[in-house]
Coordinates of C-alpha atoms in Angstrom, one line a residue:
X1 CA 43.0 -6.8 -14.6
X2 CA 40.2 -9.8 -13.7
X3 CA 37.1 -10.2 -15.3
X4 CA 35.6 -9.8 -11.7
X5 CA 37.1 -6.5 -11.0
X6 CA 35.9 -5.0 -14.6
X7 CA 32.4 -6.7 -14.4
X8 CA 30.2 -3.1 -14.2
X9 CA 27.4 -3.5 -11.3
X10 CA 24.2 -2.3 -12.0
X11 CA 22.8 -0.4 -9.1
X12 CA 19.1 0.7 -8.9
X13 CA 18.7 4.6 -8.9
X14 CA 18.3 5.8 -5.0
X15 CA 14.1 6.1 -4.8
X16 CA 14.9 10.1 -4.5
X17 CA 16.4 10.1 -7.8
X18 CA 13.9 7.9 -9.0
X19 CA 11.1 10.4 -7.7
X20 CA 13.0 13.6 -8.8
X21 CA 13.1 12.5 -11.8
X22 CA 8.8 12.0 -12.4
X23 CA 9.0 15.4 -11.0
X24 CA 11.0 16.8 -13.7
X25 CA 9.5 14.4 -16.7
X26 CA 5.8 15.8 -15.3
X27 CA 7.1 19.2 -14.7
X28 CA 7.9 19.3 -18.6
X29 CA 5.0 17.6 -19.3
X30 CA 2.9 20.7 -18.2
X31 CA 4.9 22.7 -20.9
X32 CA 3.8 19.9 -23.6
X33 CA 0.4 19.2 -23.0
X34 CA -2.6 21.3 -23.5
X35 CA -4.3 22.2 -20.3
X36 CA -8.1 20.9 -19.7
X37 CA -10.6 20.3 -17.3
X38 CA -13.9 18.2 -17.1
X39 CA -17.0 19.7 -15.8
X40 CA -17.6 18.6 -12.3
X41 CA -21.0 18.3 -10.3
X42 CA -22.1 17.0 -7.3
X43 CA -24.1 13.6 -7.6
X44 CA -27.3 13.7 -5.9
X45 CA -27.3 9.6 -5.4
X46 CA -24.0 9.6 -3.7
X47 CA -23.2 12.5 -2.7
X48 CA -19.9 12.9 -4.3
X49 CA -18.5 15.3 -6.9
X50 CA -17.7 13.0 -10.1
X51 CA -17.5 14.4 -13.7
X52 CA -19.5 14.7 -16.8
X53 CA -17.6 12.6 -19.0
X54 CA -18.6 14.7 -22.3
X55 CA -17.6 17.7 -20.6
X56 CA -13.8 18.2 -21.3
X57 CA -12.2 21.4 -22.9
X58 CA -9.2 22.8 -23.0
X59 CA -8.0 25.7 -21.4
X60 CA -5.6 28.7 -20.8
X61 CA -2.5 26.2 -20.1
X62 CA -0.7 26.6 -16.5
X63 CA 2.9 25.3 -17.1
X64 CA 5.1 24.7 -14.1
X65 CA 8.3 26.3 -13.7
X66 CA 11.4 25.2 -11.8
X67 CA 10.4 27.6 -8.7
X68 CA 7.0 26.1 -9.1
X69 CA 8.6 22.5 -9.3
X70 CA 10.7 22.8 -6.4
X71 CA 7.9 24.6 -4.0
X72 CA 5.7 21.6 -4.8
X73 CA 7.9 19.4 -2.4
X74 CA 7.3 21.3 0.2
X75 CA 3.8 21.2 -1.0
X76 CA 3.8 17.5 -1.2
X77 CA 5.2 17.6 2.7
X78 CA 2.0 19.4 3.3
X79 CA -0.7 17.0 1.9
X80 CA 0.9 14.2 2.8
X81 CA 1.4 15.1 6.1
X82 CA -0.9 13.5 8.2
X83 CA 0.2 9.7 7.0
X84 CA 3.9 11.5 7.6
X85 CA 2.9 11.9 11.1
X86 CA 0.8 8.7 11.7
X87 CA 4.3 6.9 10.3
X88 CA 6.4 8.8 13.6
X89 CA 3.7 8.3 15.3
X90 CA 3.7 4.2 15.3
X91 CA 7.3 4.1 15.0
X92 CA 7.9 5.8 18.0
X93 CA 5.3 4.1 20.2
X94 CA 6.8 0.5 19.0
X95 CA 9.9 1.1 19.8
X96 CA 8.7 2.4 23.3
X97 CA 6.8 -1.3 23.6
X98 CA 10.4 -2.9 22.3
X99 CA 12.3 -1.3 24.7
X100 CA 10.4 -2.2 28.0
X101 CA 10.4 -5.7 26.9
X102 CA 6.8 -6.5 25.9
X103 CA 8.0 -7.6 22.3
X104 CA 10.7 -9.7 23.0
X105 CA 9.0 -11.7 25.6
X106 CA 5.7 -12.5 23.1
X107 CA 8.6 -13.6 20.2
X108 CA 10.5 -15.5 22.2
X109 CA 6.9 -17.7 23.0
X110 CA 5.8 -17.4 19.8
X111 CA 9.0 -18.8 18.4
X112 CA 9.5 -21.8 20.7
X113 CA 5.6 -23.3 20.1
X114 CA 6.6 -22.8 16.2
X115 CA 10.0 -23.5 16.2
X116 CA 9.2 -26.5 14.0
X117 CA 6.8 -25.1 11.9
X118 CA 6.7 -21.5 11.8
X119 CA 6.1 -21.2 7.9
X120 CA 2.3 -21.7 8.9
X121 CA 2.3 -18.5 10.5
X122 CA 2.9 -16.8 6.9
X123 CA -0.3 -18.2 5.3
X124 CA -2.1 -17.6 8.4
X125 CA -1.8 -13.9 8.5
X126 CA -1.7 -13.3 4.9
X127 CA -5.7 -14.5 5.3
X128 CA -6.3 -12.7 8.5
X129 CA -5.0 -9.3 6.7
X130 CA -6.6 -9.8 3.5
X131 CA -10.4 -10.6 5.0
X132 CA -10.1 -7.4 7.1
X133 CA -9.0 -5.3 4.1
X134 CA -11.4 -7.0 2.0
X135 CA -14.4 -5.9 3.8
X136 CA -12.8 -2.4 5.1
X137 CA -10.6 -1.3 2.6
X138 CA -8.4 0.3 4.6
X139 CA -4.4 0.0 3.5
X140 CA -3.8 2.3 6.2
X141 CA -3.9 -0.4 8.5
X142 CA -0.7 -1.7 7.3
X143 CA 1.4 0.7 9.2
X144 CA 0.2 -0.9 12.4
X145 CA 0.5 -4.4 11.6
X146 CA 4.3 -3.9 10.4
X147 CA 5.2 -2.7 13.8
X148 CA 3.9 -6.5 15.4
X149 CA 4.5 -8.8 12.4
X150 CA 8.1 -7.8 11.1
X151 CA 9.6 -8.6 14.3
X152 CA 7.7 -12.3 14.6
X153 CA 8.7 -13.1 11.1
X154 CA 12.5 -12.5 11.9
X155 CA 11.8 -14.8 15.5
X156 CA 11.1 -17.5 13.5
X157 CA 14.0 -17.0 11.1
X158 CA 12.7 -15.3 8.3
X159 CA 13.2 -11.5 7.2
X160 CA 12.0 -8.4 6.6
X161 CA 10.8 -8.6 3.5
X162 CA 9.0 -11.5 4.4
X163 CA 7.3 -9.3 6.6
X164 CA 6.3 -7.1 4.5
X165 CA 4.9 -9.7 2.0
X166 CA 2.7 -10.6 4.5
X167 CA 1.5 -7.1 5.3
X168 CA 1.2 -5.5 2.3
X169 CA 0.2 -8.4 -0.1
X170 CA -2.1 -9.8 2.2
X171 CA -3.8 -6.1 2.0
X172 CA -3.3 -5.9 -1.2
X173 CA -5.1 -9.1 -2.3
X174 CA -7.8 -8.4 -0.2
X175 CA -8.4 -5.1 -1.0
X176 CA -8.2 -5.8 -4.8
X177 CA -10.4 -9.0 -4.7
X178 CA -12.9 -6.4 -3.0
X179 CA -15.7 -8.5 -1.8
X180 CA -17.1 -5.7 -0.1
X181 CA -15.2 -2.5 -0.1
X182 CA -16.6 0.6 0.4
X183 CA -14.3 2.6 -1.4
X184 CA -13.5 1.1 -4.9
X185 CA -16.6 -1.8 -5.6
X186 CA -19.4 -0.3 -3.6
X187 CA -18.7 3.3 -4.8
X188 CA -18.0 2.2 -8.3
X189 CA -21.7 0.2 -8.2
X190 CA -23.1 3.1 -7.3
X191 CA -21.5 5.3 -9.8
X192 CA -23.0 2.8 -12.1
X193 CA -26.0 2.1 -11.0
X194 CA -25.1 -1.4 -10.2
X195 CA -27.1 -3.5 -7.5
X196 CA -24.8 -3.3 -4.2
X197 CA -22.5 -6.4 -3.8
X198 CA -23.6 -7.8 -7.1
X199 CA -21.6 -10.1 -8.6
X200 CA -19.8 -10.9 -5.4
X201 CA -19.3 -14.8 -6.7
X202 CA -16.6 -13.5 -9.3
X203 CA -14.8 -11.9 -6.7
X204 CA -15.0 -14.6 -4.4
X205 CA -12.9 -16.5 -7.3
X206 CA -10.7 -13.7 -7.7
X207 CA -9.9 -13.3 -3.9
X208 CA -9.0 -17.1 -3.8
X209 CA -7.1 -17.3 -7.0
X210 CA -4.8 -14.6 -5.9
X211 CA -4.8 -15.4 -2.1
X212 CA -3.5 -18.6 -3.0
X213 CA -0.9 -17.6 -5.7
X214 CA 0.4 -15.2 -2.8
X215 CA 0.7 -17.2 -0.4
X216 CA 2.7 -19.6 -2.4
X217 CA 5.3 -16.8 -3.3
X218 CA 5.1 -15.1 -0.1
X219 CA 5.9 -18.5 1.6
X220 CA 8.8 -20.0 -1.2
X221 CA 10.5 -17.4 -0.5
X222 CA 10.5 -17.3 2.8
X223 CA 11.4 -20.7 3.2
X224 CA 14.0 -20.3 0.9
X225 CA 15.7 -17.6 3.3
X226 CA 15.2 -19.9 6.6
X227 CA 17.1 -22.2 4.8
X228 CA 20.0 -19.6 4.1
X229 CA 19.9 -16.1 5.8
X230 CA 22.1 -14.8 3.1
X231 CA 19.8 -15.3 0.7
X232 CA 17.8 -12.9 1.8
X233 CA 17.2 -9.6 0.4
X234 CA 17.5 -7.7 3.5
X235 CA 19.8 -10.0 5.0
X236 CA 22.7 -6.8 5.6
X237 CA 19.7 -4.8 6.9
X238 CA 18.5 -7.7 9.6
X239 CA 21.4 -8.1 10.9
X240 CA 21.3 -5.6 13.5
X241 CA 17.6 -6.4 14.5
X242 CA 18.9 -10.5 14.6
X243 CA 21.0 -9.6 17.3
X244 CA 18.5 -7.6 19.4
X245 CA 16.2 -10.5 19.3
X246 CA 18.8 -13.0 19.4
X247 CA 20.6 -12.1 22.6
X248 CA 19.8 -14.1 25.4
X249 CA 20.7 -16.9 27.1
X250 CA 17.8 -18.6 25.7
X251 CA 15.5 -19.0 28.7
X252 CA 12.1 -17.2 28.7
X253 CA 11.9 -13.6 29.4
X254 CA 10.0 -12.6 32.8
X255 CA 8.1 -9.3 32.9
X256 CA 7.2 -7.8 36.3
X257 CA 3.8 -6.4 37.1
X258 CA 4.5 -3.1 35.7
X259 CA 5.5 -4.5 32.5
X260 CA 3.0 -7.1 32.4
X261 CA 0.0 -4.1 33.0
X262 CA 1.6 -1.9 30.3
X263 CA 1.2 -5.2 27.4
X264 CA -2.0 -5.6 28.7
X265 CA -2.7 -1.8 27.9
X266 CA -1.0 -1.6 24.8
X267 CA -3.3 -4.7 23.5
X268 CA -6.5 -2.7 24.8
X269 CA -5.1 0.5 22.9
X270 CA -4.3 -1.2 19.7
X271 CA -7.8 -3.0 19.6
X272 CA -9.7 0.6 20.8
X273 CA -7.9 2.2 17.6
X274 CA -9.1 -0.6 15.2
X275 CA -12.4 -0.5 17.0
X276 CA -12.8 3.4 16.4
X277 CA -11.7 3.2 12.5
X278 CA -14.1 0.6 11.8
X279 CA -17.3 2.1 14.2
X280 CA -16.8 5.6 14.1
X281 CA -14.6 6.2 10.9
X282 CA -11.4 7.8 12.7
X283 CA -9.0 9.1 10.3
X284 CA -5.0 9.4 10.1
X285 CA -5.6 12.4 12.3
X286 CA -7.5 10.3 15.9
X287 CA -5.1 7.5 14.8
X288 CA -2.1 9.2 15.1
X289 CA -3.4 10.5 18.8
X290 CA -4.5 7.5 19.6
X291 CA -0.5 5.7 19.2
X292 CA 0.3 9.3 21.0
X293 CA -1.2 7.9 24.2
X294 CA -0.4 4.1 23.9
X295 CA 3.5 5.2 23.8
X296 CA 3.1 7.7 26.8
X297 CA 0.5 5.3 28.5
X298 CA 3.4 2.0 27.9
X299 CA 6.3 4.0 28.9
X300 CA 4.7 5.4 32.1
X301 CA 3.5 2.2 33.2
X302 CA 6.0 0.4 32.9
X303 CA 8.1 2.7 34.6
X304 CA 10.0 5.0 32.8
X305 CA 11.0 8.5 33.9
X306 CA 9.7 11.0 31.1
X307 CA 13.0 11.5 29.8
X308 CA 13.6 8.7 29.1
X309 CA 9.8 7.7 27.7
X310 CA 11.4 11.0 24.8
X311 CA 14.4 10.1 24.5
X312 CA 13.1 6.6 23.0
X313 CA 10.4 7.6 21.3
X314 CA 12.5 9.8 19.2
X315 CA 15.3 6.9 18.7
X316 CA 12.1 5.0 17.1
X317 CA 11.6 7.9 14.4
X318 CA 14.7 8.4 13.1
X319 CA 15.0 4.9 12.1
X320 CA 11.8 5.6 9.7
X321 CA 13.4 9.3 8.5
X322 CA 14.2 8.3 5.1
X323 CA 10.9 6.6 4.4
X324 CA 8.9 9.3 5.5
X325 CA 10.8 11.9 3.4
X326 CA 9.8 9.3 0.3
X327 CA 6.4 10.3 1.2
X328 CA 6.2 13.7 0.7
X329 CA 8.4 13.8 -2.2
X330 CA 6.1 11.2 -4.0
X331 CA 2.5 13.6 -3.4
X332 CA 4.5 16.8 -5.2
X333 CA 4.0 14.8 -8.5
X334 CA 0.2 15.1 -8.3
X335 CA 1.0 19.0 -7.0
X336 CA 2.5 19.6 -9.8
X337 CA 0.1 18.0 -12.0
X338 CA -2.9 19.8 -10.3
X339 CA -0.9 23.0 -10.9
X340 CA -0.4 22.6 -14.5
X341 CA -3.8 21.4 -15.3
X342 CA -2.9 18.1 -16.8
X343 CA -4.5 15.3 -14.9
X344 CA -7.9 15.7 -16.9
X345 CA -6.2 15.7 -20.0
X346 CA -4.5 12.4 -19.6
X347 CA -7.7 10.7 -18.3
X348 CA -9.2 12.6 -21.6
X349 CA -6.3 10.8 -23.2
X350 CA -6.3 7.3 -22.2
X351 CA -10.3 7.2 -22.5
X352 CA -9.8 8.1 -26.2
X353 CA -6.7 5.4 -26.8
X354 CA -9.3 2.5 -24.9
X355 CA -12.3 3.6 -27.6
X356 CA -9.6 2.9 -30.8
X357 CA -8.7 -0.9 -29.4
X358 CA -10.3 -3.8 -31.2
X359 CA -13.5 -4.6 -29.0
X360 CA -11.9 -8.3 -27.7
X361 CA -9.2 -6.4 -26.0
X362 CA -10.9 -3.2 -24.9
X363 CA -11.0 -4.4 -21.2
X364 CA -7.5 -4.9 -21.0
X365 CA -6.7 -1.5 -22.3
X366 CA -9.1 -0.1 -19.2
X367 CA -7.0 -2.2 -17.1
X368 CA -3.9 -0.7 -18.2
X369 CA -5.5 2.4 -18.3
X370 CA -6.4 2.8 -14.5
X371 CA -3.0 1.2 -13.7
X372 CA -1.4 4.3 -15.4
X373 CA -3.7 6.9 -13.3
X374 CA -3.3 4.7 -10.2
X375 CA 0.9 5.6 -10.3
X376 CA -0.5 9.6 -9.9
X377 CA -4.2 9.0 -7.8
X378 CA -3.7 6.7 -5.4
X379 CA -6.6 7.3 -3.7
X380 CA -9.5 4.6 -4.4
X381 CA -12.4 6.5 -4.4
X382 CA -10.6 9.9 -5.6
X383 CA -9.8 8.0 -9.0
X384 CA -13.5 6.4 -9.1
X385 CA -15.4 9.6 -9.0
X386 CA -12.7 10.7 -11.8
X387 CA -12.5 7.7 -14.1
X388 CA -15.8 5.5 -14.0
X389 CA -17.9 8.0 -14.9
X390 CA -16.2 8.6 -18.4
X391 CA -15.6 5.0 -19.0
X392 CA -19.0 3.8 -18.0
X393 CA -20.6 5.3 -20.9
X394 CA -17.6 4.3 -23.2
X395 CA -18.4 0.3 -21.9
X396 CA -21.7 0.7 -23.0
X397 CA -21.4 1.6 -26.7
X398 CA -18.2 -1.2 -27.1
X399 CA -21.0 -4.2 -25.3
X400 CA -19.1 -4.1 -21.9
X401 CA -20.6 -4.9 -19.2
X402 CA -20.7 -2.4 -15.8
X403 CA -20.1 -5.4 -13.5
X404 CA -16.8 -5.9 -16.0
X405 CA -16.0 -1.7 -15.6
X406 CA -15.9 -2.0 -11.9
X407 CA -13.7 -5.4 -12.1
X408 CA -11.0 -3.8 -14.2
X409 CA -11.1 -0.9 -11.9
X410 CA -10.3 -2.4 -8.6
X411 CA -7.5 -4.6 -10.6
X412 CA -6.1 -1.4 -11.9
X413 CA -7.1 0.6 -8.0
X414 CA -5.4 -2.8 -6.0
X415 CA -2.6 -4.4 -7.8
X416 CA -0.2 -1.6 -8.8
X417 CA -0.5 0.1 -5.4
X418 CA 2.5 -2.5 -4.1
X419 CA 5.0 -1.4 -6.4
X420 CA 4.4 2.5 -6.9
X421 CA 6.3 4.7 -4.7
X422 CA 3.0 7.0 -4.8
X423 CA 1.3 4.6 -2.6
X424 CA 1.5 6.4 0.7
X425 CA 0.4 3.8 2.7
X426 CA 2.7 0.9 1.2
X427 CA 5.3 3.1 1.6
X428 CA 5.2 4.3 4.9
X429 CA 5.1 0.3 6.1
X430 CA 8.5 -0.1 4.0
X431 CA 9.7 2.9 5.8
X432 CA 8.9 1.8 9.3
X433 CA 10.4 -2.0 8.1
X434 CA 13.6 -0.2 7.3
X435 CA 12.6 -2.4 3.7
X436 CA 14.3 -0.5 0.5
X437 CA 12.0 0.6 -2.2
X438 CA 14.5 -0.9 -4.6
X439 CA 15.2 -4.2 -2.9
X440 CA 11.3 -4.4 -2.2
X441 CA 10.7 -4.3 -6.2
X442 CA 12.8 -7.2 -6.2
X443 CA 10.6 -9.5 -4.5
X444 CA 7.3 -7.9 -5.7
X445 CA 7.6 -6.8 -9.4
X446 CA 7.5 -11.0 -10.0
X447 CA 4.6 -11.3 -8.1
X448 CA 2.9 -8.2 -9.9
X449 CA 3.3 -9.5 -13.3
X450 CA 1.6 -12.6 -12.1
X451 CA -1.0 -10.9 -10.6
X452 CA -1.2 -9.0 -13.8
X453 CA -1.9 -12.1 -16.1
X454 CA -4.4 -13.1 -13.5
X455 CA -5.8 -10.2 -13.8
X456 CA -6.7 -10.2 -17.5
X457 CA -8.0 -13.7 -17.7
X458 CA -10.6 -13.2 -14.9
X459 CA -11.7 -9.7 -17.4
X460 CA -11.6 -11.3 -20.5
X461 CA -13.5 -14.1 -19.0
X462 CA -16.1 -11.4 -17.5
X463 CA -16.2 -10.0 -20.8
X464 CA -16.9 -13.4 -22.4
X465 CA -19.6 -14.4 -20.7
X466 CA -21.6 -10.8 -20.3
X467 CA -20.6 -10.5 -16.1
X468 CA -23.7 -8.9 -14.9
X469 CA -26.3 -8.1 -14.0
X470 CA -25.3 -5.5 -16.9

């Protein structure tokens, strides 16, 4: 027998073993760990319910069982389903837009003016995204840039992953770096007591410094697979949507009048549905109805009977099934932890294990704290009103400065969103990319750890020089 043939291949758990699995591990968990609960009031300066950080106590434990365990899927399904929804939603309405030709015909421009020099396109975006999440905050926004960008990246001869480097780290930097969002650094400031957008010049440096290191990785390796297709993570994947944008003659596609109107109502849609997030604070729920009425409004248009306006949409969300099934699976871990009265504990927990580590090092260990918490609360502001209230006081008796508190949260908040499979939002853009968890942790874990060791210089140098103004 060769050595090739008994050479053992190593093959990354499916992500729903990988998620069953935290289920079970934090099922048992509520059997192990006593059951507590902080004391929690209503802040009168923000309006929020946050915790008294001196306030934990133990009580009557609440341990899951294995009905309990397995009801919290379905649970899960329910919480989660909105952004479950909002990912048909998009996938459906963009494949609607594909199929009547709009897409095709904007790549097929795009890619002749950058045949040449298409890797600009890569660090181009990457800023766009990153400003706008910067200043909103709103990951959400991910799942409808996918549906434009993925396609464009393969057009130019790059891949799906690619793609998705764009999107997500691009979001990712931006809303880390924070320079003004609402829902990590300008909540946390207030939870503080903080001036508003203090110490924005820090994050300035932080938002450059990692914008920079991104697009550098983001654009090596996609230069790396226009060079060789095969090397490509996704290349098997891609294939299939190669050949759909591939086959033609290569002559420029011509859209009739109806088609023509339909683009031109689609681009009015998708900038009405930005618009109305940003001015009026729509939610999942008007987005979702929104992409409802650009896929009938395109399909209509454009010409399509109604059966056949269905019959697409619907081909366009089973392609994201799988995906969207990750997502309710991934939001029965914190059902489960709700249920057995265990999230206050760890935050008890890891607040205690930050107070025991030599004062040079503290900030890291808050780091590394809120990048624990951040796997099971994905939610920005959720984990703010939970966590900055206990460690605020716990920075102030170890000489840490509040400015320093809210930098290692939005580190810990930001950064570790790209690799959990927690991270509804991050996930539902795989899903609709057709992008494997497992071959996405490829590409990302090395940029992670990078961002990591960025990460704790720019804290120990806050804590070095007092970051302020306290």
């Amino acid at each position: 027998m060769s050595e090739t043939n008994t050479k053992k291949t190593v093959k990354m758990p499916h992500i729903f073993a990988i998620l069953f699995c935290v289920l079970v591990l934090v099922t048992i968990l509520t059997h192990l760990m006593p059951a507590g609960e902080y004391t929690r009031f209503v802040d009168e300066a923000t309006g929020r319910t946050v915790i008294d950080p001196q306030s934990y106590t133990q009580v009557p434990g609440t341990p899951v069982g294995l009905l309990a365990m397995l009801t919290a899927i379905p649970e899960g399904f329910e919480q989660a389903a909105l952004i479950v929804i909002l990912t048909f939603c998009v996938a459906g309405t963009f494949n609607l837009i594909t199929s009547v030709g709009l897409i095709p015909a904007l790549l097929k421009s795009i890619s002749r003016k950058f045949a040449d020099k298409g890797i600009v396109v890569v660090p181009l975006l990457l800023i766009i995204i990153s400003v706008l999440d910067s200043f909103l905050g709103m990951p959400e926004l991910t799942i409808v840039y996918i549906p434009i960008i993925m396609p464009l990246m393969l057009g130019l001869g790059f891949d799906s992953i690619t793609a998705c480097g764009v999107v997500i780290c691009g979001s990712a930097v931006g809303f880390t770096a924070g320079l003004a969002n609402p829902y990590t650094v300008i909540l946390g400031q207030q939870l503080v007591g903080l001036p508003l957008y203090s110490g924005i010049a820090m994050r300035i440096a932080v938002y450059f410094v990692l914008l920079i290191i991104t697009c550098l990785y983001v654009m090596r390796y996609a230069i790396k697979v226009h060079k060789n297709p095969q090397a490509s993570l996704t290349y098997e994947q891609d294939l299939k949507k190669r050949e759909n944008i591939n086959a033609d003659d290569g002559q420029p596609i011509i859209l009739n009048f109806r088609q023509k109107l339909s683009g031109v109502f689609a681009v009015g849609m998708f900038i009405f549905i930005i618009a109305g997030t940003i001015a009026w604070g729509w939610g999942m729920a008007e987005m979702c109805g929104m992409f409802i009425a650009m896929g009938i409004g395109v399909g209509l248009i454009s010409g399509l009977d109604v059966n056949g306006l269905c019959s697409t949409f619907l081909d366009g969300c089973r392609g994201i099934i799988m995906g969207a099934l990750v997502l309710g699976l991934a939001r029965g871990i914190s059902v489960i932890m709700t249920e057995g009265n265990i999230l206050d504990t760890i935050v008890y927990y890891l607040s205690n294990m930050i107070g025991h580590l030599p004062d040079a090092v503290t900030i890291i260990g808050v780091l590394l704290a809120i990048t624990v918490l951040n796997f099971f609360i994905y939610s920005g502001s959720g984990k703010a009103v939970l966590i900055i209230p206990i460690i605020s006081p716990l920075a102030d008796t170890l000489g840490i400065s509040q400015q320093t508190v809210i930098l290692a949260y939005q580190f810990g908040d930001g950064l570790s969103n790209t690799i959990y499979p927690t991270h509804a939002s991050y996930m539902a853009t795989l899903a609709i990319a057709d992008v494997p968890w497992q071959k996405w942790m490829k590409f990302q874990v090395p940029l992670f750890l990078i961002w990591f060791i960025v990460a704790c210089i720019f804290l120990l140098t806050a804590q070095h020089i007092g970051y302020g103004p306290f």
